[in-house]
PDB file of C-alpha atoms in Angstrom:
ATOM      1  CA  MET K   1     -44.700 -23.548 -28.611  1.00 46.00           C
ATOM      2  CA  SER K   2     -41.705 -26.064 -26.889  1.00 49.00           C
ATOM      3  CA  GLU K   3     -42.125 -29.219 -26.884  1.00 51.00           C
ATOM      4  CA  SER K   4     -41.828 -32.025 -24.032  1.00 52.00           C
ATOM      5  CA  PRO K   5     -39.496 -34.124 -24.820  1.00 52.00           C
ATOM      6  CA  GLY K   6     -39.831 -36.987 -26.780  1.00 49.00           C
ATOM      7  CA  PRO K   7     -38.818 -40.776 -24.672  1.00 50.00           C
ATOM      8  CA  GLU K   8     -36.044 -41.363 -26.936  1.00 51.00           C
ATOM      9  CA  ARG K   9     -34.591 -37.967 -25.994  1.00 51.00           C
ATOM     10  CA  THR K  10     -34.864 -38.974 -21.991  1.00 61.00           C
ATOM     11  CA  ARG K  11     -33.450 -42.474 -22.259  1.00 62.00           C
ATOM     12  CA  SER K  12     -30.729 -40.560 -24.678  1.00 60.00           C
ATOM     13  CA  GLY K  13     -29.799 -38.222 -21.068  1.00 62.00           C
ATOM     14  CA  ARG K  14     -30.097 -41.146 -19.217  1.00 72.00           C
ATOM     15  CA  PHE K  15     -27.772 -43.284 -21.126  1.00 70.00           C
ATOM     16  CA  PHE K  16     -25.313 -40.671 -21.189  1.00 70.00           C
ATOM     17  CA  ASP K  17     -25.893 -40.445 -17.255  1.00 73.00           C
ATOM     18  CA  ARG K  18     -24.520 -43.516 -17.207  1.00 73.00           C
ATOM     19  CA  PHE K  19     -20.988 -42.542 -18.022  1.00 72.00           C
ATOM     20  CA  THR K  20     -20.580 -38.537 -17.159  1.00 77.00           C
ATOM     21  CA  GLU K  21     -22.007 -39.140 -14.018  1.00 80.00           C
ATOM     22  CA  PRO K  22     -18.885 -41.149 -12.426  1.00 79.00           C
ATOM     23  CA  ILE K  23     -16.687 -38.566 -14.675  1.00 81.00           C
ATOM     24  CA  ALA K  24     -18.166 -36.031 -13.273  1.00 81.00           C
ATOM     25  CA  GLY K  25     -18.024 -36.688  -8.579  1.00 82.00           C
ATOM     26  CA  MET K  26     -14.322 -37.875  -9.736  1.00 84.00           C
ATOM     27  CA  ALA K  27     -13.619 -35.000 -11.493  1.00 84.00           C
ATOM     28  CA  ARG K  28     -15.341 -33.058  -8.170  1.00 88.00           C
ATOM     29  CA  ASP K  29     -13.761 -34.871  -5.808  1.00 88.00           C
ATOM     30  CA  LYS K  30     -10.014 -34.338  -7.465  1.00 88.00           C
ATOM     31  CA  ILE K  31     -10.993 -30.691  -7.284  1.00 90.00           C
ATOM     32  CA  GLY K  32     -11.959 -30.907  -4.076  1.00 90.00           C
ATOM     33  CA  GLN K  33      -8.082 -32.437  -3.163  1.00 90.00           C
ATOM     34  CA  VAL K  34      -6.667 -29.431  -4.835  1.00 90.00           C
ATOM     35  CA  GLU K  35      -8.588 -27.023  -3.179  1.00 91.00           C
ATOM     36  CA  ASP K  36      -8.082 -28.682   0.357  1.00 90.00           C
ATOM     37  CA  LYS K  37      -4.372 -28.670  -0.103  1.00 91.00           C
ATOM     38  CA  VAL K  38      -4.302 -24.707  -1.800  1.00 91.00           C
ATOM     39  CA  ARG K  39      -6.027 -24.291   1.741  1.00 93.00           C
ATOM     40  CA  ALA K  40      -3.749 -26.208   3.776  1.00 91.00           C
ATOM     41  CA  SER K  41      -0.588 -25.323   1.725  1.00 91.00           C
ATOM     42  CA  VAL K  42      -1.707 -21.417   2.504  1.00 91.00           C
ATOM     43  CA  GLN K  43      -2.428 -21.646   5.623  1.00 92.00           C
ATOM     44  CA  ALA K  44       1.079 -23.310   6.036  1.00 91.00           C
ATOM     45  CA  GLU K  45       2.749 -20.305   4.762  1.00 92.00           C
ATOM     46  CA  ILE K  46       0.202 -17.672   7.170  1.00 93.00           C
ATOM     47  CA  ASP K  47       1.371 -19.811  10.425  1.00 91.00           C
ATOM     48  CA  VAL K  48       5.156 -19.752   9.497  1.00 91.00           C
ATOM     49  CA  VAL K  49       5.074 -15.838   9.275  1.00 91.00           C
ATOM     50  CA  SER K  50       2.979 -15.327  11.889  1.00 91.00           C
ATOM     51  CA  ARG K  51       5.815 -17.796  14.014  1.00 91.00           C
ATOM     52  CA  ALA K  52       8.434 -15.191  12.380  1.00 89.00           C
ATOM     53  CA  VAL K  53       6.344 -11.453  12.834  1.00 88.00           C
ATOM     54  CA  LYS K  54       5.799 -12.574  16.558  1.00 89.00           C
ATOM     55  CA  ALA K  55       9.246 -14.284  17.699  1.00 87.00           C
ATOM     56  CA  LYS K  56      10.964 -10.728  15.901  1.00 86.00           C
ATOM     57  CA  ALA K  57       7.982  -8.960  18.168  1.00 83.00           C
ATOM     58  CA  VAL K  58       8.617 -11.230  21.098  1.00 84.00           C
ATOM     59  CA  GLU K  59      12.892 -10.213  20.383  1.00 85.00           C
ATOM     60  CA  VAL K  60      12.033  -5.982  19.111  1.00 83.00           C
ATOM     61  CA  ARG K  61       9.848  -5.938  22.469  1.00 87.00           C
ATOM     62  CA  PRO K  62      12.590  -4.201  25.126  1.00 86.00           C
ATOM     63  CA  SER K  63      14.432  -1.925  22.438  1.00 87.00           C
ATOM     64  CA  ALA K  64      10.533  -0.644  21.373  1.00 85.00           C
ATOM     65  CA  LEU K  65       9.524   0.160  24.467  1.00 87.00           C
ATOM     66  CA  ALA K  66      13.257   2.538  26.016  1.00 89.00           C
ATOM     67  CA  PHE K  67      13.066   4.256  21.886  1.00 88.00           C
ATOM     68  CA  ALA K  68       9.549   5.391  23.756  1.00 89.00           C
ATOM     69  CA  ALA K  69      10.744   6.126  26.947  1.00 90.00           C
ATOM     70  CA  ALA K  70      13.482   7.550  25.364  1.00 90.00           C
ATOM     71  CA  ALA K  71      10.977   9.676  23.237  1.00 89.00           C
ATOM     72  CA  LEU K  72       8.899  10.826  25.995  1.00 90.00           C
ATOM     73  CA  LEU K  73      11.708  12.046  28.485  1.00 91.00           C
ATOM     74  CA  THR K  74      13.099  13.723  25.652  1.00 90.00           C
ATOM     75  CA  VAL K  75       9.306  15.278  24.295  1.00 90.00           C
ATOM     76  CA  LEU K  76       9.628  16.361  27.982  1.00 91.00           C
ATOM     77  CA  GLY K  77      12.751  18.445  29.084  1.00 90.00           C
ATOM     78  CA  ALA K  78      12.546  19.883  25.218  1.00 91.00           C
ATOM     79  CA  ALA K  79       9.136  20.897  27.072  1.00 92.00           C
ATOM     80  CA  LEU K  80      10.851  22.396  30.694  1.00 91.00           C
ATOM     81  CA  LEU K  81      13.931  23.495  28.179  1.00 91.00           C
ATOM     82  CA  LEU K  82      11.316  25.662  26.310  1.00 92.00           C
ATOM     83  CA  GLY K  83       9.658  26.517  30.209  1.00 92.00           C
ATOM     84  CA  GLY K  84      12.752  27.900  30.992  1.00 92.00           C
ATOM     85  CA  ALA K  85      13.659  30.036  28.216  1.00 92.00           C
ATOM     86  CA  VAL K  86      10.513  31.510  29.040  1.00 92.00           C
ATOM     87  CA  VAL K  87      11.390  32.444  32.744  1.00 93.00           C
ATOM     88  CA  GLY K  88      14.493  33.464  31.695  1.00 92.00           C
ATOM     89  CA  LEU K  89      13.359  35.653  28.721  1.00 91.00           C
ATOM     90  CA  ALA K  90      10.543  36.949  31.324  1.00 90.00           C
ATOM     91  CA  HIS K  91      12.834  38.662  32.881  1.00 92.00           C
ATOM     92  CA  VAL K  92      13.971  40.965  29.942  1.00 92.00           C
ATOM     93  CA  VAL K  93      10.906  40.968  28.731  1.00 91.00           C
ATOM     94  CA  TRP K  94       6.977  40.851  29.277  1.00 92.00           C
ATOM     95  CA  LEU K  95       6.036  37.525  29.791  1.00 89.00           C
ATOM     96  CA  TRP K  96       3.440  37.155  26.615  1.00 88.00           C
ATOM     97  CA  LEU K  97       6.421  38.356  24.740  1.00 91.00           C
ATOM     98  CA  SER K  98       8.662  35.785  25.691  1.00 91.00           C
ATOM     99  CA  PHE K  99       6.180  33.081  25.052  1.00 91.00           C
ATOM    100  CA  ILE K 100       5.913  34.657  21.514  1.00 92.00           C
ATOM    101  CA  LEU K 101       9.620  34.667  20.967  1.00 91.00           C
ATOM    102  CA  VAL K 102      10.377  31.654  22.366  1.00 91.00           C
ATOM    103  CA  GLY K 103       7.405  29.914  20.783  1.00 90.00           C
ATOM    104  CA  VAL K 104       8.377  32.050  16.909  1.00 92.00           C
ATOM    105  CA  ALA K 105      12.361  30.713  17.374  1.00 92.00           C
ATOM    106  CA  VAL K 106      11.012  26.645  17.840  1.00 90.00           C
ATOM    107  CA  ILE K 107       9.105  26.949  14.643  1.00 91.00           C
ATOM    108  CA  LEU K 108      11.425  28.555  12.406  1.00 92.00           C
ATOM    109  CA  LEU K 109      13.924  24.916  14.428  1.00 91.00           C
ATOM    110  CA  ALA K 110      10.860  23.070  12.899  1.00 89.00           C
ATOM    111  CA  ALA K 111      10.775  24.580   9.502  1.00 91.00           C
ATOM    112  CA  GLY K 112      14.805  24.005   9.798  1.00 91.00           C
ATOM    113  CA  PHE K 113      14.941  20.917  10.037  1.00 89.00           C
ATOM    114  CA  ALA K 114      11.705  20.111   7.727  1.00 89.00           C
ATOM    115  CA  ALA K 115      13.415  21.900   5.271  1.00 90.00           C
ATOM    116  CA  TRP K 116      16.875  20.060   5.833  1.00 89.00           C
ATOM    117  CA  GLY K 117      15.160  16.689   5.350  1.00 88.00           C
ATOM    118  CA  ARG K 118      12.702  17.332   2.695  1.00 87.00           C
ATOM    119  CA  SER K 119      16.544  18.123   0.878  1.00 88.00           C
ATOM    120  CA  HIS K 120      16.920  15.127   1.954  1.00 83.00           C
ATOM    121  CA  LEU K 121      14.634  12.900   0.189  1.00 83.00           C
ATOM    122  CA  PRO K 122      15.627  10.283  -2.442  1.00 82.00           C
ATOM    123  CA  GLN K 123      14.861  11.923  -6.008  1.00 81.00           C
ATOM    124  CA  PRO K 124      11.541  10.056  -8.238  1.00 80.00           C
ATOM    125  CA  ALA K 125      12.978   8.381 -11.319  1.00 76.00           C
ATOM    126  CA  ARG K 126      12.703  10.929 -13.471  1.00 78.00           C
ATOM    127  CA  VAL K 127      10.821   9.517 -17.024  1.00 73.00           C
ATOM    128  CA  ALA K 128      13.324  10.786 -20.421  1.00 74.00           C
ATOM    129  CA  PRO K 129      11.495  13.043 -21.745  1.00 73.00           C
ATOM    130  CA  PRO K 130      10.450  12.443 -25.366  1.00 72.00           C
ATOM    131  CA  ALA K 131      12.045  12.845 -28.516  1.00 71.00           C
ATOM    132  CA  PRO K 132      11.275  16.022 -30.377  1.00 69.00           C
ATOM    133  CA  ASP K 133      10.133  15.772 -33.090  1.00 66.00           C
ATOM    134  CA  PRO K 134      12.082  16.718 -36.164  1.00 64.00           C
ATOM    135  CA  VAL K 135      11.872  20.609 -37.382  1.00 62.00           C
ATOM    136  CA  ILE K 136       9.495  20.792 -39.704  1.00 61.00           C
ATOM    137  CA  GLU K 137      10.080  23.557 -42.237  1.00 61.00           C
ATOM    138  CA  GLU K 138       7.666  25.480 -43.056  1.00 63.00           C
ATOM    139  CA  GLN K 139       6.115  25.022 -46.807  1.00 63.00           C
ATOM    140  CA  VAL K 140       5.309  27.677 -48.305  1.00 63.00           C
ATOM    141  CA  HIS K 141       1.795  28.399 -50.837  1.00 62.00           C
ATOM    142  CA  PRO K 142       2.684  28.137 -54.360  1.00 65.00           C
ATOM    143  CA  TRP K 143       0.375  31.079 -54.958  1.00 69.00           C
ATOM    144  CA  ALA K 144       1.387  33.047 -52.212  1.00 61.00           C
ATOM    145  CA  ASP K 145       3.455  36.238 -52.449  1.00 57.00           C
TER     146      ASP K 145
END
């Protein structure tokens, strides 16, 4: 049972629209300007950081390539040394046993490095334990023996 708005209500709505519409339009414009300024500011910050990262990457690239080449050559050198150890040990024991002995030695060495690295990790911040509750004396029931 809704009633349609009467002519007075429609006229009053149009009357207030004349005052509120320009204010709403100005508010939309100001909000749009603020959005544009914030967007431009954020984009400017992103551009500055992007240029800084690119400059640092160009500066560090030769060193990174050199370290990667050194790591690759170290792994290949270690593999050759391990192969030489297996071949040298094969003159004393069977070939399969020399592979097992060298493999176990490498795994033990890796475990030692892992244990050393773990022992040198920074300790997490410890939270102080809560204070113990005060000791409550045991209450004796009056009718207890």
